[in-house]
Amino acid sequence: MSAFNQSILEINGIRLSVAAQGAGPLVLLLHGFPETSHAWRHQLAVLPAAGFRALAPDLRGYGASESPENPQQYTSLDIVGDLVGILDALGEADAVVVGNDWGATIAWQAAQLWPDRFRAVAALGVPMMGRAPMAPSRLFPLSEQAWFYTHYFSQAGLAENEFGRDVAATLRKIYFWASGEAGPRDGRTPNPFGLVSREAGLLDALPDPGALPSWLSGADFDALVSAFTASGFRGGLNYYRNLDRNWDLQAAFNGMLVPVPALYLVGEHDPGLAMPGMRDIIDAMPKLVPDLRDSLVIPSAGHWLQQEAPDQVNAALIEFLRGL
């Protein structure tokens, strides 16, 4: 069980579970896929000592939070609406929003749309990007032999059935092979977030590492396995099923800058960093984020940055927060 204060908030007609610790200016911590609020355990433990109130929700569809049945209720704007609802429920005027993976995408959009409520943003892994020239389903690779993992995730019932057969093996493989312990991304490194064979599933191409990565204890792994055993994977996968819808909605605020102070961190061995053009997108971020205070690459770390390199992430976060 978590040592942090757990509570349930009624937000936008659904129940959201939040873990919180500390007192002071509010810092919202947003997890990615496949994670829960437990991914922020190191930050929930450290930020309060630095004078901040840290709060990590299980985003809708995850953990102990409610999962709406309708997959269309998982757009980025739905999630930003949940964050605004959390601030209102707590009586908080504003917060700093921090996110990893999908949480980073949501964090950027929250700061872009509501800079008066989200007064600063820190993103891990996913940089701020402008609207793509076409819908993601047309942009990502697709052939008769293989499809990009987002296409695979978008098929109703497919990935959740594969992932749910052995939750522990699923998470062990995805966590290990997207982490820094998979080593440099040389094109031959197994990658959970790459091309998926049409003949097989995503997990077939990922060797079972046989052990947990060194940054993940057995007890913490068990907590994550227990959460996904209870919730299933459909809620998290529904975020991917709204990629095209998000692109449609983004037309309404295309070109808007992120005007608040920002911090960007990425792991040296994050598979996302190896995607073609990603370093150019990162280098171009100041055009979209004029108050980008720092952009750091964390040596040897991978995609689960706040879990893999908590000391470096916490130090960078606290320095950023104190500078606001």
Coordinates of C-alpha atoms in Angstrom, one line a residue:
M1 CA 0.0 0.0 0.0
S2 CA 1.1 3.6 -0.7
A3 CA 2.4 5.6 2.3
F4 CA 1.0 8.7 0.7
N5 CA -2.4 10.3 1.4
Q6 CA -4.9 8.7 -1.0
S7 CA -8.3 10.3 -1.7
I8 CA -11.1 10.1 -4.2
L9 CA -12.3 13.3 -5.9
E10 CA -15.5 13.6 -7.9
I11 CA -14.5 15.4 -11.1
N12 CA -16.5 15.9 -14.3
G13 CA -18.9 13.1 -13.4
I14 CA -16.2 10.5 -12.7
R15 CA -14.1 9.5 -9.6
L16 CA -10.4 10.2 -9.7
S17 CA -8.0 8.7 -7.2
V18 CA -5.1 11.0 -6.1
A19 CA -2.0 10.5 -4.0
A20 CA -0.8 13.6 -2.2
Q21 CA 1.9 14.7 0.2
G22 CA 3.1 17.9 1.8
A23 CA 2.0 21.5 2.0
G24 CA 2.8 24.6 -0.1
P25 CA 2.5 25.5 -3.7
L26 CA 0.8 22.7 -5.7
V27 CA 2.7 20.5 -8.1
L28 CA 0.6 18.1 -10.2
L29 CA 2.4 15.0 -11.4
L30 CA 1.0 13.2 -14.4
H31 CA 2.0 9.7 -15.3
G32 CA 2.1 8.0 -18.7
F33 CA 1.3 4.5 -20.2
P34 CA 1.5 2.0 -18.8
E35 CA 1.9 3.6 -15.4
T36 CA -0.1 4.9 -12.4
S37 CA 0.4 7.6 -9.8
H38 CA 2.8 5.1 -8.2
A39 CA 5.4 6.1 -10.9
W40 CA 5.8 9.4 -9.0
R41 CA 6.6 7.8 -5.6
H42 CA 10.1 9.3 -5.5
Q43 CA 8.8 12.8 -6.2
L44 CA 5.9 12.5 -3.7
A45 CA 8.5 11.6 -1.1
V46 CA 11.0 14.4 -1.9
L47 CA 9.0 17.5 -3.1
P48 CA 7.2 18.1 0.2
A49 CA 10.6 18.4 2.0
A50 CA 11.4 21.2 -0.4
G51 CA 8.2 23.1 0.5
F52 CA 5.8 21.9 -2.1
R53 CA 2.5 20.1 -2.1
A54 CA 2.9 17.1 -4.5
L55 CA -0.2 15.5 -5.9
A56 CA -0.3 12.6 -8.4
P57 CA -3.6 11.5 -9.8
D58 CA -4.4 8.1 -11.4
L59 CA -5.5 9.7 -14.7
R60 CA -8.9 8.6 -15.9
G61 CA -8.8 5.0 -17.1
Y62 CA -6.0 4.1 -14.8
G63 CA -5.4 2.6 -11.3
A64 CA -8.2 3.3 -8.8
S65 CA -9.7 6.1 -11.0
E66 CA -12.8 5.5 -12.9
S67 CA -12.7 4.3 -16.6
P68 CA -15.5 5.7 -18.7
E69 CA -16.9 3.1 -21.1
N70 CA -17.0 5.4 -24.1
P71 CA -13.5 5.5 -25.7
Q72 CA -14.2 9.0 -27.1
Q73 CA -14.0 10.4 -23.5
Y74 CA -10.2 10.1 -23.5
T75 CA -9.1 13.1 -25.6
S76 CA -6.4 15.4 -24.3
L77 CA -9.0 18.0 -23.6
D78 CA -11.0 15.6 -21.4
I79 CA -7.8 15.1 -19.3
V80 CA -7.0 18.8 -19.2
G81 CA -10.6 19.3 -18.0
D82 CA -9.9 16.8 -15.2
L83 CA -6.8 18.8 -14.1
V84 CA -8.9 22.0 -14.0
G85 CA -11.5 20.1 -12.0
I86 CA -8.8 18.9 -9.5
L87 CA -7.7 22.5 -8.9
D88 CA -11.3 23.6 -8.4
A89 CA -12.1 20.7 -6.1
L90 CA -9.0 21.6 -4.0
G91 CA -9.7 25.3 -4.0
E92 CA -6.4 25.9 -5.7
A93 CA -5.9 28.9 -8.0
D94 CA -3.0 27.4 -9.9
A95 CA -0.4 24.7 -10.0
V96 CA 2.8 23.7 -11.7
V97 CA 2.1 20.7 -13.9
V98 CA 4.7 18.0 -14.5
G99 CA 4.3 15.0 -16.8
N100 CA 6.0 12.0 -18.3
D101 CA 5.1 10.3 -21.6
W102 CA 1.3 10.9 -22.1
G103 CA 1.4 13.0 -19.0
A104 CA 3.9 15.3 -20.7
T105 CA 1.6 15.8 -23.7
I106 CA -1.2 16.6 -21.3
A107 CA 1.0 19.0 -19.3
W108 CA 2.1 21.0 -22.4
Q109 CA -1.5 21.3 -23.5
A110 CA -2.7 22.4 -20.0
A111 CA -0.1 25.1 -19.9
Q112 CA -0.9 26.2 -23.5
L113 CA -4.6 26.5 -22.9
W114 CA -4.8 27.6 -19.2
P115 CA -1.6 29.5 -18.4
D116 CA -3.4 31.3 -15.6
R117 CA -4.2 28.0 -13.9
F118 CA -1.0 26.1 -14.8
R119 CA 1.7 28.6 -14.1
A120 CA 4.7 26.5 -15.1
V121 CA 5.3 23.2 -16.9
A122 CA 7.9 20.5 -16.7
A123 CA 7.9 17.7 -19.3
L124 CA 9.8 14.4 -19.3
G125 CA 10.4 12.6 -22.6
V126 CA 7.9 14.2 -24.9
P127 CA 8.8 17.7 -26.2
M128 CA 6.3 20.4 -27.1
M129 CA 5.4 20.0 -30.7
G130 CA 3.4 21.9 -33.2
R131 CA 0.3 20.4 -34.9
A132 CA 1.4 17.7 -37.4
P133 CA 0.6 18.4 -41.1
M134 CA -1.8 15.5 -41.2
A135 CA -3.7 13.1 -38.8
P136 CA -1.5 10.7 -36.9
S137 CA -3.1 7.7 -38.6
R138 CA -1.9 8.9 -41.9
L139 CA 1.5 10.0 -40.6
F140 CA 2.8 6.8 -38.8
P141 CA 4.2 3.8 -40.7
L142 CA 1.7 1.2 -41.9
S143 CA 2.2 -1.8 -44.3
E144 CA 0.8 -5.3 -44.9
Q145 CA 3.6 -6.7 -42.8
A146 CA 3.9 -4.3 -39.9
W147 CA 2.3 -1.2 -38.3
F148 CA 3.5 1.4 -35.9
Y149 CA 2.6 0.6 -32.3
T150 CA 0.0 3.5 -32.2
H151 CA -1.9 1.8 -35.0
Y152 CA -1.8 -1.5 -33.1
F153 CA -2.9 0.2 -29.9
S154 CA -5.8 1.9 -31.7
Q155 CA -7.5 -1.4 -32.6
A156 CA -10.3 -2.1 -30.1
G157 CA -9.7 -5.2 -28.1
L158 CA -6.3 -6.2 -29.7
A159 CA -3.6 -4.8 -27.4
E160 CA -5.7 -5.1 -24.2
N161 CA -6.3 -8.8 -24.8
E162 CA -2.6 -9.4 -25.5
F163 CA -1.4 -7.4 -22.5
G164 CA -4.0 -8.8 -20.1
R165 CA -3.0 -12.5 -20.6
D166 CA 0.0 -12.1 -18.3
V167 CA 0.1 -8.6 -16.7
A168 CA 3.4 -9.2 -14.9
A169 CA 5.2 -10.4 -18.1
T170 CA 3.7 -7.5 -20.1
L171 CA 4.9 -4.8 -17.6
R172 CA 8.3 -6.4 -17.1
K173 CA 9.0 -6.4 -20.8
I174 CA 7.7 -2.9 -21.5
Y175 CA 9.4 -1.4 -18.5
F176 CA 12.7 -3.0 -19.2
W177 CA 13.0 -2.5 -22.9
A178 CA 11.9 1.2 -22.8
S179 CA 14.3 1.9 -20.0
G180 CA 18.0 2.8 -20.0
E181 CA 18.9 -0.8 -19.1
A182 CA 18.1 -1.7 -22.7
G183 CA 21.2 0.2 -23.6
P184 CA 21.8 2.6 -26.6
R185 CA 19.2 2.7 -29.3
D186 CA 21.1 1.2 -32.3
G187 CA 18.1 0.1 -34.4
R188 CA 18.5 -3.5 -33.2
T189 CA 17.5 -2.8 -29.5
P190 CA 14.1 -4.3 -28.8
N191 CA 11.6 -1.4 -28.6
P192 CA 8.1 -1.5 -27.2
F193 CA 7.2 1.7 -29.0
G194 CA 8.2 0.9 -32.6
L195 CA 6.9 -1.3 -35.4
V196 CA 4.7 -4.2 -34.5
S197 CA 4.5 -7.3 -36.8
R198 CA 1.0 -7.9 -38.2
E199 CA 1.5 -11.6 -37.7
A200 CA 2.4 -11.4 -34.0
G201 CA 1.7 -9.1 -31.1
L202 CA 3.9 -6.4 -29.5
L203 CA 5.2 -8.6 -26.8
D204 CA 6.5 -11.3 -29.1
A205 CA 9.4 -9.1 -30.3
L206 CA 10.4 -8.3 -26.7
P207 CA 12.6 -10.9 -25.0
D208 CA 11.7 -11.6 -21.4
P209 CA 14.5 -10.0 -19.4
G210 CA 13.9 -12.6 -16.7
A211 CA 14.4 -9.9 -14.0
L212 CA 13.3 -6.5 -13.1
P213 CA 15.4 -3.5 -14.1
S214 CA 17.5 -2.3 -11.2
W215 CA 15.5 0.9 -10.7
L216 CA 12.3 -1.0 -9.9
S217 CA 11.9 -2.9 -6.6
G218 CA 9.8 -6.0 -6.4
A219 CA 7.3 -4.3 -4.1
D220 CA 6.9 -1.3 -6.5
F221 CA 6.5 -3.7 -9.4
D222 CA 3.9 -5.7 -7.6
A223 CA 1.9 -2.5 -6.9
L224 CA 1.9 -1.6 -10.6
V225 CA 1.0 -5.2 -11.6
S226 CA -1.8 -5.2 -9.0
A227 CA -3.2 -1.9 -10.4
F228 CA -3.3 -3.1 -14.0
T229 CA -4.7 -6.5 -13.0
A230 CA -7.6 -4.7 -11.4
S231 CA -8.1 -2.0 -14.1
G232 CA -7.0 -3.7 -17.2
F233 CA -5.3 -1.8 -20.0
R234 CA -8.3 -0.5 -22.0
G235 CA -8.5 2.9 -20.3
G236 CA -4.8 3.7 -21.0
L237 CA -5.1 2.4 -24.6
N238 CA -8.1 4.7 -25.2
Y239 CA -5.7 7.6 -25.1
Y240 CA -4.1 6.3 -28.3
R241 CA -7.6 5.7 -29.8
N242 CA -8.0 9.5 -29.7
L243 CA -4.8 10.5 -31.5
D244 CA -6.7 11.6 -34.7
R245 CA -9.5 13.2 -32.6
N246 CA -6.8 15.2 -30.7
W247 CA -5.4 16.3 -34.0
D248 CA -8.8 17.5 -35.1
L249 CA -9.4 19.4 -31.9
Q250 CA -5.9 21.0 -32.0
A251 CA -7.0 23.0 -35.0
A252 CA -8.8 25.4 -32.6
F253 CA -5.6 26.4 -30.9
N254 CA -2.9 25.7 -33.5
G255 CA -0.1 28.1 -33.3
M256 CA -0.7 29.1 -29.7
L257 CA 2.5 29.3 -27.7
V258 CA 3.2 27.9 -24.2
P259 CA 3.8 31.2 -22.4
V260 CA 4.7 30.0 -18.9
P261 CA 8.2 29.0 -17.6
A262 CA 9.1 25.5 -18.8
L263 CA 11.6 22.7 -18.2
Y264 CA 12.3 19.7 -20.4
L265 CA 14.1 16.5 -19.5
V266 CA 14.8 13.4 -21.5
G267 CA 16.7 10.2 -20.9
E268 CA 19.7 9.6 -23.1
H269 CA 18.4 6.1 -24.0
D270 CA 14.7 7.0 -24.3
P271 CA 13.4 5.2 -27.5
G272 CA 11.6 8.4 -28.3
L273 CA 14.8 10.3 -28.6
A274 CA 16.0 7.9 -31.3
M275 CA 12.9 8.6 -33.5
P276 CA 13.9 10.4 -36.8
G277 CA 13.7 14.2 -36.4
M278 CA 13.2 14.1 -32.6
R279 CA 16.4 16.0 -31.7
D280 CA 15.4 18.7 -34.3
I281 CA 12.0 19.0 -32.6
I282 CA 13.7 19.4 -29.2
D283 CA 16.1 22.0 -30.5
A284 CA 13.2 24.0 -32.0
M285 CA 11.1 24.1 -28.8
P286 CA 12.0 27.7 -27.9
K287 CA 9.9 28.9 -30.9
L288 CA 6.8 27.3 -29.2
V289 CA 8.0 27.7 -25.6
P290 CA 9.6 31.1 -25.3
D291 CA 10.3 30.8 -21.6
L292 CA 12.0 27.3 -21.8
R293 CA 14.4 27.6 -18.8
D294 CA 16.4 24.4 -19.5
S295 CA 16.5 21.3 -21.7
L296 CA 18.5 18.4 -20.3
V297 CA 19.5 15.0 -21.4
I298 CA 19.9 12.6 -18.4
P299 CA 22.8 10.2 -19.1
S300 CA 22.0 6.4 -19.3
A301 CA 18.4 6.8 -18.4
G302 CA 15.4 5.7 -20.6
H303 CA 11.7 6.4 -20.9
W304 CA 10.6 6.0 -17.2
L305 CA 12.8 9.0 -16.3
Q306 CA 11.3 9.9 -12.9
Q307 CA 11.6 6.3 -11.7
E308 CA 15.0 5.5 -13.3
A309 CA 16.9 8.7 -12.3
P310 CA 14.9 10.1 -9.4
D311 CA 17.9 12.0 -7.9
Q312 CA 18.6 13.9 -11.1
V313 CA 14.9 14.5 -11.8
N314 CA 14.2 15.7 -8.3
A315 CA 17.2 18.1 -8.3
A316 CA 16.3 19.6 -11.6
L317 CA 12.6 19.9 -10.6
I318 CA 13.3 21.6 -7.3
E319 CA 15.8 24.0 -8.9
F320 CA 13.1 24.9 -11.5
L321 CA 10.3 25.2 -8.9
R322 CA 12.4 27.4 -6.6
G323 CA 13.3 29.7 -9.6
L324 CA 9.7 30.5 -10.4

